[in-house]
Amino acid sequence: MRARVYVTLKPGVHDPAGKAVQGGLSSMGYAEVQGVRIGKFFEIELDDAALEPRARLEEMCRKLLANTVIESYRVELL
Amino acid sequence: MRARVYVTLKPGVHDPAGKAVQGGLSSMGYAEVQGVRIGKFFEIELDDAALEPRARLEEMCRKLLANTVIESYRVELL
């Protein structure tokens, strides 16, 4: 079984890396770019016999994959 | 207009950060996790009048957002 977990900075949290990419694109002539925010995702391979995969993955997010003070997460089972 | 660009390591490229997360989850008791690979994504806000957004975004990927030697990318217009 395969899952994807997306971790994004919450709205309002500064994203200096995103700003840097935005500045880079802008200076390369991509004037249509008005904002960039960077997130990460985890492609997770799970044992097919895994029980309650969504609940377990959400627990992994809270405990390790995301910093819930500044980040939100979304679990997608494939 | 909004777009998302997903950048992933190509198959076969080592992902030490993913391995570290996998080891962490494993030692926390998540024995069902068999593999983890980490990617990143960019949420890009584009001018609504942007011309050929998909082609331009793919160009941004090749020039800045992805290292095409080791990474592949996927553009999603929202």
mmCIF file of C-alpha atoms in Angstrom:
data_model
loop_
_atom_site.group_PDB
_atom_site.id
_atom_site.type_symbol
_atom_site.label_atom_id
_atom_site.label_comp_id
_atom_site.label_asym_id
_atom_site.label_seq_id
_atom_site.Cartn_x
_atom_site.Cartn_y
_atom_site.Cartn_z
ATOM 1 C CA MET A 1 0.000 0.000 0.000
ATOM 2 C CA ARG A 2 1.296 3.435 -0.816
ATOM 3 C CA ALA A 3 0.536 6.790 0.753
ATOM 4 C CA ARG A 4 1.579 10.386 0.334
ATOM 5 C CA VAL A 5 1.833 12.905 3.115
ATOM 6 C CA TYR A 6 1.991 16.593 2.219
ATOM 7 C CA VAL A 7 3.418 19.012 4.753
ATOM 8 C CA THR A 8 2.952 22.750 4.229
ATOM 9 C CA LEU A 9 3.730 25.842 6.259
ATOM 10 C CA LYS A 10 0.572 27.251 7.800
ATOM 11 C CA PRO A 11 -0.731 30.503 6.322
ATOM 12 C CA GLY A 12 1.012 33.452 7.901
ATOM 13 C CA VAL A 13 4.228 31.575 8.669
ATOM 14 C CA HIS A 14 7.157 33.179 6.858
ATOM 15 C CA ASP A 15 8.775 31.116 4.108
ATOM 16 C CA PRO A 16 12.186 32.625 3.347
ATOM 17 C CA ALA A 17 13.113 29.770 0.985
ATOM 18 C CA GLY A 18 9.940 30.381 -0.998
ATOM 19 C CA LYS A 19 10.731 34.095 -1.121
ATOM 20 C CA ALA A 20 14.220 33.307 -2.408
ATOM 21 C CA VAL A 21 12.813 31.111 -5.191
ATOM 22 C CA GLN A 22 10.296 33.814 -6.043
ATOM 23 C CA GLY A 23 13.092 36.394 -6.251
ATOM 24 C CA GLY A 24 15.163 34.065 -8.413
ATOM 25 C CA LEU A 25 12.327 33.442 -10.852
ATOM 26 C CA SER A 26 11.531 37.121 -10.961
ATOM 27 C CA SER A 27 15.117 38.058 -11.777
ATOM 28 C CA MET A 28 15.133 35.392 -14.502
ATOM 29 C CA GLY A 29 12.274 37.185 -16.231
ATOM 30 C CA TYR A 30 9.278 35.231 -14.942
ATOM 31 C CA ALA A 31 7.347 38.343 -14.052
ATOM 32 C CA GLU A 32 4.055 36.418 -13.862
ATOM 33 C CA VAL A 33 5.161 34.734 -10.619
ATOM 34 C CA GLN A 34 3.476 36.537 -7.738
ATOM 35 C CA GLY A 35 4.205 34.191 -4.889
ATOM 36 C CA VAL A 36 5.994 30.936 -4.061
ATOM 37 C CA ARG A 37 5.650 28.765 -0.995
ATOM 38 C CA ILE A 38 7.590 25.553 -0.528
ATOM 39 C CA GLY A 39 6.303 22.377 1.057
ATOM 40 C CA LYS A 40 7.516 18.820 1.266
ATOM 41 C CA PHE A 41 5.947 15.459 0.765
ATOM 42 C CA PHE A 42 6.691 11.931 1.862
ATOM 43 C CA GLU A 43 6.002 8.931 -0.348
ATOM 44 C CA ILE A 44 5.478 6.131 2.134
ATOM 45 C CA GLU A 45 5.358 2.445 1.298
ATOM 46 C CA LEU A 46 3.261 0.537 3.818
ATOM 47 C CA ASP A 47 2.800 -3.137 4.497
ATOM 48 C CA ASP A 48 -0.372 -4.248 2.693
ATOM 49 C CA ALA A 49 -1.617 -5.735 5.947
ATOM 50 C CA ALA A 50 -1.285 -2.407 7.802
ATOM 51 C CA LEU A 51 -4.288 -1.711 10.019
ATOM 52 C CA GLU A 52 -5.987 1.694 10.037
ATOM 53 C CA PRO A 53 -3.357 3.222 7.759
ATOM 54 C CA ARG A 54 -4.883 6.710 7.680
ATOM 55 C CA ALA A 55 -5.097 7.027 11.460
ATOM 56 C CA ARG A 56 -1.555 5.672 11.850
ATOM 57 C CA LEU A 57 -0.186 8.040 9.200
ATOM 58 C CA GLU A 58 -1.865 11.006 10.875
ATOM 59 C CA GLU A 59 -0.233 9.952 14.117
ATOM 60 C CA MET A 60 3.170 9.767 12.358
ATOM 61 C CA CYS A 61 2.574 13.309 11.113
ATOM 62 C CA ARG A 62 1.853 14.654 14.568
ATOM 63 C CA LYS A 63 4.778 12.796 16.132
ATOM 64 C CA LEU A 64 7.508 13.116 13.514
ATOM 65 C CA LEU A 65 6.707 14.253 9.988
ATOM 66 C CA ALA A 66 5.225 17.666 10.680
ATOM 67 C CA ASN A 67 5.912 20.406 13.188
ATOM 68 C CA THR A 68 2.284 21.136 13.956
ATOM 69 C CA VAL A 69 3.087 24.503 15.514
ATOM 70 C CA ILE A 70 3.941 25.923 12.096
ATOM 71 C CA GLU A 71 2.998 23.213 9.607
ATOM 72 C CA SER A 72 -0.181 21.495 8.492
ATOM 73 C CA TYR A 73 -0.334 18.061 6.893
ATOM 74 C CA ARG A 74 -2.541 16.099 4.550
ATOM 75 C CA VAL A 75 -2.585 12.314 4.148
ATOM 76 C CA GLU A 76 -3.466 10.735 0.803
ATOM 77 C CA LEU A 77 -3.821 6.972 0.435
ATOM 78 C CA LEU A 78 -3.056 5.796 -3.110
ATOM 79 C CA MET B 1 -3.987 31.463 -11.185
ATOM 80 C CA ARG B 2 -2.388 28.897 -8.955
ATOM 81 C CA ALA B 3 -0.090 25.997 -9.778
ATOM 82 C CA ARG B 4 1.752 23.277 -7.946
ATOM 83 C CA VAL B 5 5.067 21.828 -8.994
ATOM 84 C CA TYR B 6 6.152 18.524 -7.480
ATOM 85 C CA VAL B 7 9.839 17.632 -7.532
ATOM 86 C CA THR B 8 10.908 14.090 -6.709
ATOM 87 C CA LEU B 9 14.188 12.223 -6.742
ATOM 88 C CA LYS B 10 14.376 9.921 -9.761
ATOM 89 C CA PRO B 11 14.097 6.209 -9.050
ATOM 90 C CA GLY B 12 17.483 4.793 -8.125
ATOM 91 C CA VAL B 13 18.815 8.037 -6.656
ATOM 92 C CA HIS B 14 19.689 7.577 -2.987
ATOM 93 C CA ASP B 15 17.544 9.477 -0.504
ATOM 94 C CA PRO B 16 19.379 9.554 2.846
ATOM 95 C CA ALA B 17 16.814 11.918 4.397
ATOM 96 C CA GLY B 18 14.041 9.505 3.471
ATOM 97 C CA LYS B 19 16.032 6.632 4.957
ATOM 98 C CA ALA B 20 16.484 8.608 8.170
ATOM 99 C CA VAL B 21 12.748 9.240 8.443
ATOM 100 C CA GLN B 22 12.077 5.579 7.724
ATOM 101 C CA GLY B 23 14.489 4.587 10.491
ATOM 102 C CA GLY B 24 12.892 7.050 12.872
ATOM 103 C CA LEU B 25 9.378 5.764 12.210
ATOM 104 C CA SER B 26 10.580 2.202 12.519
ATOM 105 C CA SER B 27 12.212 2.846 15.892
ATOM 106 C CA MET B 28 9.007 4.560 17.056
ATOM 107 C CA GLY B 29 7.129 1.323 16.453
ATOM 108 C CA TYR B 30 5.658 1.938 13.005
ATOM 109 C CA ALA B 31 6.749 -1.441 11.698
ATOM 110 C CA GLU B 32 4.358 -1.219 8.745
ATOM 111 C CA VAL B 33 6.520 1.448 7.091
ATOM 112 C CA GLN B 34 8.603 -0.237 4.396
ATOM 113 C CA GLY B 35 10.014 2.761 2.609
ATOM 114 C CA VAL B 36 10.043 6.549 2.649
ATOM 115 C CA ARG B 37 11.121 8.962 -0.041
ATOM 116 C CA ILE B 38 11.019 12.721 0.380
ATOM 117 C CA GLY B 39 10.088 15.225 -2.288
ATOM 118 C CA LYS B 40 9.239 18.888 -2.312
ATOM 119 C CA PHE B 41 6.574 20.979 -3.895
ATOM 120 C CA PHE B 42 6.154 24.598 -4.824
ATOM 121 C CA GLU B 43 2.826 26.384 -4.588
ATOM 122 C CA ILE B 44 3.102 29.118 -7.178
ATOM 123 C CA GLU B 45 0.759 32.050 -7.550
ATOM 124 C CA LEU B 46 0.703 33.307 -11.130
ATOM 125 C CA ASP B 47 -0.697 36.433 -12.709
ATOM 126 C CA ASP B 48 -4.129 35.544 -14.114
ATOM 127 C CA ALA B 49 -3.052 36.994 -17.455
ATOM 128 C CA ALA B 50 -0.005 34.682 -17.669
ATOM 129 C CA LEU B 51 0.412 33.209 -21.143
ATOM 130 C CA GLU B 52 1.130 29.517 -21.654
ATOM 131 C CA PRO B 53 1.472 28.880 -17.916
ATOM 132 C CA ARG B 54 2.211 25.158 -18.235
ATOM 133 C CA ALA B 55 5.026 25.623 -20.739
ATOM 134 C CA ARG B 56 6.493 28.486 -18.689
ATOM 135 C CA LEU B 57 6.315 26.474 -15.462
ATOM 136 C CA GLU B 58 8.049 23.515 -17.099
ATOM 137 C CA GLU B 59 10.772 25.892 -18.225
ATOM 138 C CA MET B 60 11.108 27.199 -14.630
ATOM 139 C CA CYS B 61 11.497 23.587 -13.490
ATOM 140 C CA ARG B 62 14.282 22.877 -15.940
ATOM 141 C CA LYS B 63 16.069 26.158 -15.198
ATOM 142 C CA LEU B 64 15.663 26.531 -11.438
ATOM 143 C CA LEU B 65 13.175 24.409 -9.509
ATOM 144 C CA ALA B 66 14.492 20.926 -10.289
ATOM 145 C CA ASN B 67 17.920 19.427 -10.775
ATOM 146 C CA THR B 68 16.994 17.338 -13.790
ATOM 147 C CA VAL B 69 20.061 15.135 -13.441
ATOM 148 C CA ILE B 70 18.629 13.538 -10.313
ATOM 149 C CA GLU B 71 15.089 14.903 -10.023
ATOM 150 C CA SER B 72 11.896 14.698 -12.016
ATOM 151 C CA TYR B 73 9.085 17.232 -11.869
ATOM 152 C CA ARG B 74 5.365 17.413 -12.438
ATOM 153 C CA VAL B 75 3.326 20.553 -13.050
ATOM 154 C CA GLU B 76 -0.292 20.781 -11.888
ATOM 155 C CA LEU B 77 -2.467 23.786 -12.740
ATOM 156 C CA LEU B 78 -5.219 24.374 -10.173
#
